Amino acid sequence: MNTLTHSAWTVLEELASNKVTESREKVAEATIELNRIIKQKLQLLELLEEYTTKLQESQANVHSITDSIAYRHFIKQVNELLEVIYKEEKTAEEVLNGREDQLIDALKEQKKAEFLNERQTLILKASKEKAEQRRLDELGISRFNQSTTHGINGT
């Protein structure tokens, strides 16, 4: 029965370890996705800055009205894309936070399983040592009884 209990704790520990590995992979995936979104956001911000500067220059140099309208239209589109990117970034951050929480929970479960497995191992070791000591005590008592019996019979 003790071996089965020990095996159960070992299996639970392995399952917890697998869950930690899986959670770490999910955190890595979420981090990569968030980094991708941030990179897109930075590119759009650079683009927005560039076309805002072009718009200001076109207005200062009194270029054609069509250039100014085109720049403003493009800037509007970039701003709309930025809004989408900000929403995606927020969602990606929420996903990452959730996956990090899952990783923390998985690590706690892994530590709990490791502790229970170690405790069961110590219990088994103590039980074996106690049984061994009992056998040695019985052997010692048996020898003492034999020597006492021989001592009484020998007189």
Coordinates of N, CA and C in Angstrom, one line a residue:
M1 N 0.8 -1.2 0.0 CA 0.0 0.0 0.0 C 0.9 1.3 0.0
N2 N 2.0 1.2 0.8 CA 2.8 2.4 0.8 C 3.5 2.7 -0.5
T3 N 3.8 1.6 -1.3 CA 4.4 1.8 -2.6 C 3.4 2.5 -3.5
L4 N 2.1 2.1 -3.4 CA 1.1 2.7 -4.2 C 0.9 4.2 -3.9
T5 N 0.9 4.5 -2.6 CA 0.8 5.9 -2.2 C 2.0 6.7 -2.7
H6 N 3.1 6.1 -2.5 CA 4.3 6.8 -3.0 C 4.3 7.0 -4.5
S7 N 3.8 6.0 -5.3 CA 3.7 6.2 -6.7 C 2.6 7.2 -7.1
A8 N 1.6 7.3 -6.3 CA 0.5 8.3 -6.5 C 1.1 9.7 -6.4
W9 N 1.9 9.9 -5.3 CA 2.5 11.2 -5.1 C 3.5 11.6 -6.2
T10 N 4.2 10.6 -6.7 CA 5.2 10.8 -7.8 C 4.4 11.2 -9.0
V11 N 3.3 10.5 -9.3 CA 2.5 10.8 -10.5 C 2.0 12.2 -10.4
L12 N 1.5 12.6 -9.2 CA 1.0 14.0 -9.0 C 2.1 15.0 -9.2
E13 N 3.2 14.7 -8.7 CA 4.4 15.6 -8.9 C 4.7 15.8 -10.4
E14 N 4.7 14.7 -11.1 CA 5.0 14.7 -12.6 C 3.9 15.5 -13.3
L15 N 2.6 15.3 -12.9 CA 1.5 16.1 -13.5 C 1.7 17.6 -13.2
A16 N 2.1 17.9 -12.0 CA 2.3 19.3 -11.7 C 3.4 19.9 -12.4
S17 N 4.5 19.1 -12.6 CA 5.6 19.6 -13.4 C 5.2 19.8 -14.8
N18 N 4.4 18.9 -15.4 CA 4.0 19.1 -16.8 C 3.1 20.4 -16.9
K19 N 2.3 20.6 -15.9 CA 1.4 21.8 -16.0 C 2.3 23.1 -15.9
V20 N 3.3 23.0 -15.1 CA 4.2 24.2 -15.0 C 4.9 24.4 -16.4
T21 N 5.3 23.4 -17.0 CA 6.0 23.5 -18.3 C 5.0 24.1 -19.3
E22 N 3.8 23.6 -19.3 CA 2.7 24.0 -20.2 C 2.4 25.5 -19.9
S23 N 2.3 25.9 -18.7 CA 2.0 27.3 -18.3 C 3.1 28.2 -18.8
R24 N 4.4 27.7 -18.6 CA 5.5 28.6 -19.0 C 5.5 28.8 -20.6
E25 N 5.1 27.8 -21.3 CA 5.0 27.9 -22.8 C 3.9 28.9 -23.1
K26 N 2.8 28.8 -22.4 CA 1.7 29.8 -22.7 C 2.1 31.2 -22.4
V27 N 2.8 31.4 -21.3 CA 3.3 32.7 -20.9 C 4.3 33.2 -22.0
A28 N 5.1 32.3 -22.5 CA 6.1 32.7 -23.6 C 5.3 33.1 -24.8
E29 N 4.3 32.4 -25.2 CA 3.5 32.7 -26.4 C 2.8 34.1 -26.2
A30 N 2.2 34.3 -25.0 CA 1.5 35.5 -24.8 C 2.5 36.7 -24.8
T31 N 3.7 36.5 -24.3 CA 4.7 37.5 -24.3 C 5.1 37.9 -25.7
I32 N 5.3 36.9 -26.5 CA 5.7 37.1 -27.9 C 4.6 37.9 -28.6
E33 N 3.3 37.5 -28.4 CA 2.2 38.2 -29.0 C 2.2 39.7 -28.6
L34 N 2.3 39.9 -27.3 CA 2.3 41.3 -26.8 C 3.5 42.1 -27.4
N35 N 4.7 41.5 -27.5 CA 5.8 42.2 -28.1 C 5.5 42.5 -29.6
R36 N 4.8 41.6 -30.3 CA 4.5 41.8 -31.7 C 3.6 43.0 -31.8
I37 N 2.6 43.1 -30.9 CA 1.6 44.2 -30.9 C 2.3 45.5 -30.6
I38 N 3.2 45.5 -29.6 CA 4.0 46.7 -29.2 C 4.8 47.2 -30.4
K39 N 5.4 46.3 -31.1 CA 6.3 46.6 -32.3 C 5.4 47.3 -33.3
Q40 N 4.2 46.7 -33.6 CA 3.3 47.3 -34.6 C 2.9 48.7 -34.1
K41 N 2.6 48.9 -32.8 CA 2.2 50.2 -32.3 C 3.3 51.2 -32.5
L42 N 4.6 50.8 -32.2 CA 5.7 51.7 -32.4 C 5.9 52.1 -33.9
Q43 N 5.7 51.2 -34.8 CA 5.8 51.5 -36.2 C 4.7 52.5 -36.6
L44 N 3.5 52.3 -36.1 CA 2.4 53.2 -36.4 C 2.6 54.6 -35.8
L45 N 3.2 54.6 -34.6 CA 3.5 55.9 -34.0 C 4.5 56.7 -34.8
E46 N 5.5 55.9 -35.3 CA 6.6 56.6 -36.2 C 5.9 57.1 -37.5
L47 N 5.1 56.3 -38.0 CA 4.4 56.6 -39.3 C 3.5 57.9 -39.0
L48 N 2.8 57.9 -37.9 CA 2.0 59.0 -37.6 C 2.8 60.3 -37.4
E49 N 3.9 60.2 -36.7 CA 4.8 61.3 -36.5 C 5.4 61.8 -37.9
E50 N 5.7 60.9 -38.7 CA 6.3 61.3 -40.1 C 5.2 62.0 -40.9
Y51 N 4.0 61.5 -40.9 CA 3.0 62.1 -41.7 C 2.4 63.4 -41.1
T52 N 2.5 63.5 -39.8 CA 2.1 64.8 -39.1 C 3.1 65.9 -39.5
T53 N 4.4 65.5 -39.5 CA 5.4 66.4 -39.9 C 5.2 66.8 -41.4
K54 N 4.9 65.9 -42.3 CA 4.7 66.2 -43.7 C 3.5 67.1 -43.8
L55 N 2.4 66.8 -43.0 CA 1.2 67.7 -43.1 C 1.6 69.1 -42.7
Q56 N 2.3 69.3 -41.6 CA 2.7 70.6 -41.2 C 3.6 71.3 -42.2
E57 N 4.5 70.5 -42.8 CA 5.3 71.1 -43.9 C 4.5 71.5 -45.1
S58 N 3.6 70.7 -45.5 CA 2.7 71.0 -46.6 C 1.9 72.3 -46.4
Q59 N 1.4 72.4 -45.1 CA 0.7 73.6 -44.8 C 1.6 74.8 -44.7
A60 N 2.8 74.7 -44.3 CA 3.7 75.8 -44.2 C 4.2 76.2 -45.6
N61 N 4.4 75.3 -46.4 CA 4.9 75.6 -47.8 C 3.8 75.9 -48.8
V62 N 2.6 75.9 -48.3 CA 1.4 76.2 -49.1 C 1.4 75.3 -50.3
H63 N 1.5 74.0 -50.1 CA 1.3 73.0 -51.1 C -0.1 72.9 -51.5
S64 N -0.4 72.1 -52.4 CA -1.8 71.9 -52.9 C -2.7 71.4 -51.8
I65 N -3.9 71.7 -51.9 CA -4.9 71.3 -50.9 C -5.1 69.8 -50.9
T66 N -4.9 69.2 -52.1 CA -5.0 67.7 -52.2 C -4.0 67.0 -51.4
D67 N -2.7 67.6 -51.3 CA -1.7 67.0 -50.5 C -2.1 67.0 -49.0
S68 N -2.6 68.1 -48.6 CA -3.0 68.3 -47.2 C -4.1 67.4 -46.8
I69 N -5.1 67.3 -47.8 CA -6.2 66.4 -47.5 C -5.8 64.9 -47.5
A70 N -4.9 64.5 -48.4 CA -4.3 63.2 -48.4 C -3.6 62.9 -47.1
Y71 N -2.8 63.8 -46.6 CA -2.0 63.6 -45.4 C -3.0 63.4 -44.2
R72 N -4.0 64.3 -44.1 CA -5.0 64.3 -43.0 C -5.7 62.9 -43.1
H73 N -6.1 62.5 -44.3 CA -6.8 61.3 -44.4 C -6.0 60.1 -43.9
F74 N -4.7 60.1 -44.3 CA -3.8 59.0 -43.9 C -3.6 59.1 -42.4
I75 N -3.4 60.3 -41.9 CA -3.2 60.4 -40.4 C -4.4 59.9 -39.7
K76 N -5.6 60.1 -40.2 CA -6.9 59.6 -39.6 C -6.9 58.1 -39.6
Q77 N -6.5 57.5 -40.7 CA -6.4 56.0 -40.8 C -5.4 55.4 -39.9
V78 N -4.2 56.1 -39.7 CA -3.2 55.6 -38.8 C -3.7 55.7 -37.4
N79 N -4.4 56.8 -37.0 CA -5.0 56.9 -35.7 C -6.0 55.8 -35.4
E80 N -6.8 55.5 -36.4 CA -7.8 54.4 -36.3 C -7.1 53.1 -36.0
L81 N -6.0 52.8 -36.8 CA -5.2 51.6 -36.6 C -4.6 51.6 -35.2
L82 N -4.2 52.8 -34.7 CA -3.6 52.8 -33.4 C -4.6 52.5 -32.3
E83 N -5.9 52.9 -32.5 CA -6.9 52.6 -31.6 C -7.1 51.0 -31.5
V84 N -7.1 50.4 -32.7 CA -7.2 48.9 -32.7 C -6.0 48.3 -32.0
I85 N -4.8 48.8 -32.3 CA -3.6 48.3 -31.7 C -3.6 48.5 -30.2
Y86 N -4.1 49.6 -29.7 CA -4.2 49.8 -28.2 C -5.1 48.8 -27.6
K87 N -6.3 48.5 -28.3 CA -7.2 47.5 -27.7 C -6.5 46.1 -27.7
E88 N -5.8 45.8 -28.8 CA -5.2 44.5 -28.9 C -4.1 44.4 -27.9
E89 N -3.4 45.5 -27.6 CA -2.3 45.5 -26.6 C -2.9 45.3 -25.2
K90 N -4.0 45.9 -24.9 CA -4.7 45.7 -23.6 C -5.1 44.3 -23.5
T91 N -5.7 43.7 -24.5 CA -6.2 42.3 -24.5 C -5.0 41.4 -24.3
A92 N -3.9 41.6 -25.0 CA -2.7 40.8 -24.9 C -2.1 40.9 -23.5
E93 N -2.1 42.1 -22.9 CA -1.6 42.2 -21.5 C -2.5 41.4 -20.6
E94 N -3.8 41.5 -20.8 CA -4.7 40.7 -19.9 C -4.5 39.2 -20.0
V95 N -4.3 38.8 -21.3 CA -4.1 37.4 -21.5 C -2.7 37.0 -20.8
L96 N -1.7 37.8 -21.0 CA -0.4 37.5 -20.4 C -0.6 37.5 -18.9
N97 N -1.3 38.4 -18.3 CA -1.4 38.4 -16.8 C -2.2 37.2 -16.4
G98 N -3.2 36.8 -17.1 CA -3.9 35.5 -16.8 C -3.0 34.3 -16.8
R99 N -2.2 34.2 -17.9 CA -1.3 33.1 -18.0 C -0.2 33.1 -17.0
E100 N 0.2 34.3 -16.6 CA 1.2 34.4 -15.5 C 0.6 33.9 -14.2
D101 N -0.7 34.3 -14.0 CA -1.4 33.8 -12.8 C -1.5 32.3 -12.8
Q102 N -1.8 31.7 -14.0 CA -1.9 30.2 -14.1 C -0.6 29.6 -13.8
L103 N 0.5 30.2 -14.3 CA 1.8 29.7 -14.0 C 2.1 29.7 -12.5
I104 N 1.8 30.8 -11.9 CA 2.0 30.9 -10.4 C 1.2 29.8 -9.7
D105 N 0.0 29.6 -10.1 CA -0.8 28.5 -9.5 C -0.2 27.1 -9.8
A106 N 0.3 26.9 -11.0 CA 0.9 25.7 -11.3 C 2.2 25.4 -10.5
L107 N 3.0 26.5 -10.3 CA 4.2 26.4 -9.5 C 3.8 26.0 -8.0
K108 N 2.8 26.6 -7.5 CA 2.3 26.3 -6.2 C 1.9 24.9 -6.1
E109 N 1.2 24.4 -7.1 CA 0.8 23.0 -7.1 C 2.0 22.0 -7.2
Q110 N 2.9 22.4 -8.0 CA 4.1 21.6 -8.1 C 4.9 21.6 -6.8
K111 N 5.0 22.7 -6.1 CA 5.7 22.7 -4.8 C 4.9 21.8 -3.8
K112 N 3.6 21.9 -3.8 CA 2.8 21.1 -2.9 C 3.0 19.6 -3.2
A113 N 3.0 19.3 -4.5 CA 3.2 17.8 -4.8 C 4.6 17.4 -4.4
E114 N 5.6 18.2 -4.7 CA 7.0 17.9 -4.3 C 7.0 17.6 -2.8
F115 N 6.4 18.5 -2.0 CA 6.4 18.4 -0.6 C 5.7 17.1 -0.1
L116 N 4.6 16.8 -0.7 CA 3.9 15.6 -0.3 C 4.7 14.4 -0.7
N117 N 5.3 14.4 -1.8 CA 6.1 13.3 -2.3 C 7.3 13.1 -1.3
E118 N 8.0 14.2 -1.0 CA 9.1 14.1 -0.1 C 8.7 13.6 1.3
R119 N 7.5 14.1 1.8 CA 7.0 13.7 3.1 C 6.7 12.2 3.1
Q120 N 6.1 11.7 2.0 CA 5.8 10.3 1.9 C 7.0 9.5 1.9
T121 N 8.0 10.0 1.1 CA 9.3 9.3 1.1 C 9.9 9.2 2.5
L122 N 9.9 10.3 3.2 CA 10.4 10.3 4.6 C 9.6 9.3 5.5
I123 N 8.3 9.3 5.3 CA 7.5 8.4 6.1 C 7.9 6.9 5.8
L124 N 8.0 6.6 4.5 CA 8.4 5.2 4.1 C 9.8 4.9 4.7
K125 N 10.7 5.8 4.6 CA 12.1 5.6 5.1 C 12.0 5.3 6.6
A126 N 11.3 6.2 7.4 CA 11.1 6.0 8.8 C 10.5 4.7 9.2
S127 N 9.5 4.3 8.4 CA 8.8 3.0 8.6 C 9.7 1.8 8.4
K128 N 10.6 1.9 7.3 CA 11.5 0.8 7.1 C 12.6 0.8 8.2
E129 N 13.0 1.9 8.6 CA 14.0 2.0 9.7 C 13.4 1.4 11.0
K130 N 12.2 1.7 11.3 CA 11.5 1.2 12.5 C 11.4 -0.3 12.4
A131 N 11.0 -0.8 11.2 CA 10.8 -2.2 11.0 C 12.2 -2.9 11.2
E132 N 13.2 -2.3 10.6 CA 14.6 -2.9 10.7 C 15.0 -2.9 12.2
Q133 N 14.7 -1.8 12.9 CA 15.1 -1.7 14.3 C 14.3 -2.8 15.1
R134 N 13.1 -3.0 14.8 CA 12.3 -4.0 15.5 C 12.9 -5.4 15.3
R135 N 13.3 -5.7 14.0 CA 13.9 -7.0 13.7 C 15.2 -7.1 14.5
L136 N 16.0 -6.1 14.6 CA 17.2 -6.2 15.3 C 16.9 -6.4 16.8
D137 N 15.9 -5.7 17.3 CA 15.6 -5.8 18.8 C 15.1 -7.3 19.0
E138 N 14.3 -7.8 18.1 CA 13.8 -9.2 18.3 C 14.9 -10.1 18.2
L139 N 15.9 -9.9 17.3 CA 17.0 -10.8 17.2 C 17.9 -10.7 18.5
G140 N 18.1 -9.5 19.0 CA 18.8 -9.3 20.2 C 18.1 -10.0 21.4
I141 N 16.8 -9.9 21.5 CA 16.1 -10.5 22.6 C 16.2 -12.0 22.5
S142 N 16.0 -12.5 21.3 CA 16.1 -13.9 21.0 C 17.5 -14.5 21.4
R143 N 18.5 -13.8 21.1 CA 19.9 -14.2 21.5 C 20.1 -14.2 23.0
F144 N 19.5 -13.1 23.6 CA 19.6 -13.0 25.0 C 18.9 -14.1 25.7
N145 N 17.7 -14.4 25.2 CA 16.9 -15.5 25.8 C 17.7 -16.9 25.6
Q146 N 18.3 -17.1 24.4 CA 19.0 -18.3 24.2 C 20.2 -18.4 25.1
S147 N 20.9 -17.3 25.3 CA 22.1 -17.3 26.2 C 21.7 -17.5 27.6
T148 N 20.5 -16.9 28.0 CA 20.0 -17.1 29.3 C 19.6 -18.5 29.5
T149 N 18.9 -19.1 28.6 CA 18.5 -20.5 28.6 C 19.6 -21.4 28.7
H150 N 20.7 -21.2 27.9 CA 21.9 -22.1 28.0 C 22.6 -21.9 29.3
G151 N 22.5 -20.7 29.8 CA 23.2 -20.4 31.1 C 22.5 -21.1 32.2
I152 N 21.2 -21.2 32.2 CA 20.4 -21.9 33.2 C 20.6 -23.4 33.1
N153 N 20.5 -23.9 31.9 CA 20.6 -25.4 31.6 C 22.0 -25.8 31.9
G154 N 23.0 -25.0 31.7 CA 24.4 -25.4 31.9 C 24.8 -25.5 33.3
T155 N 24.1 -25.0 34.2 CA 24.4 -25.1 35.6 C 23.8 -26.2 36.3

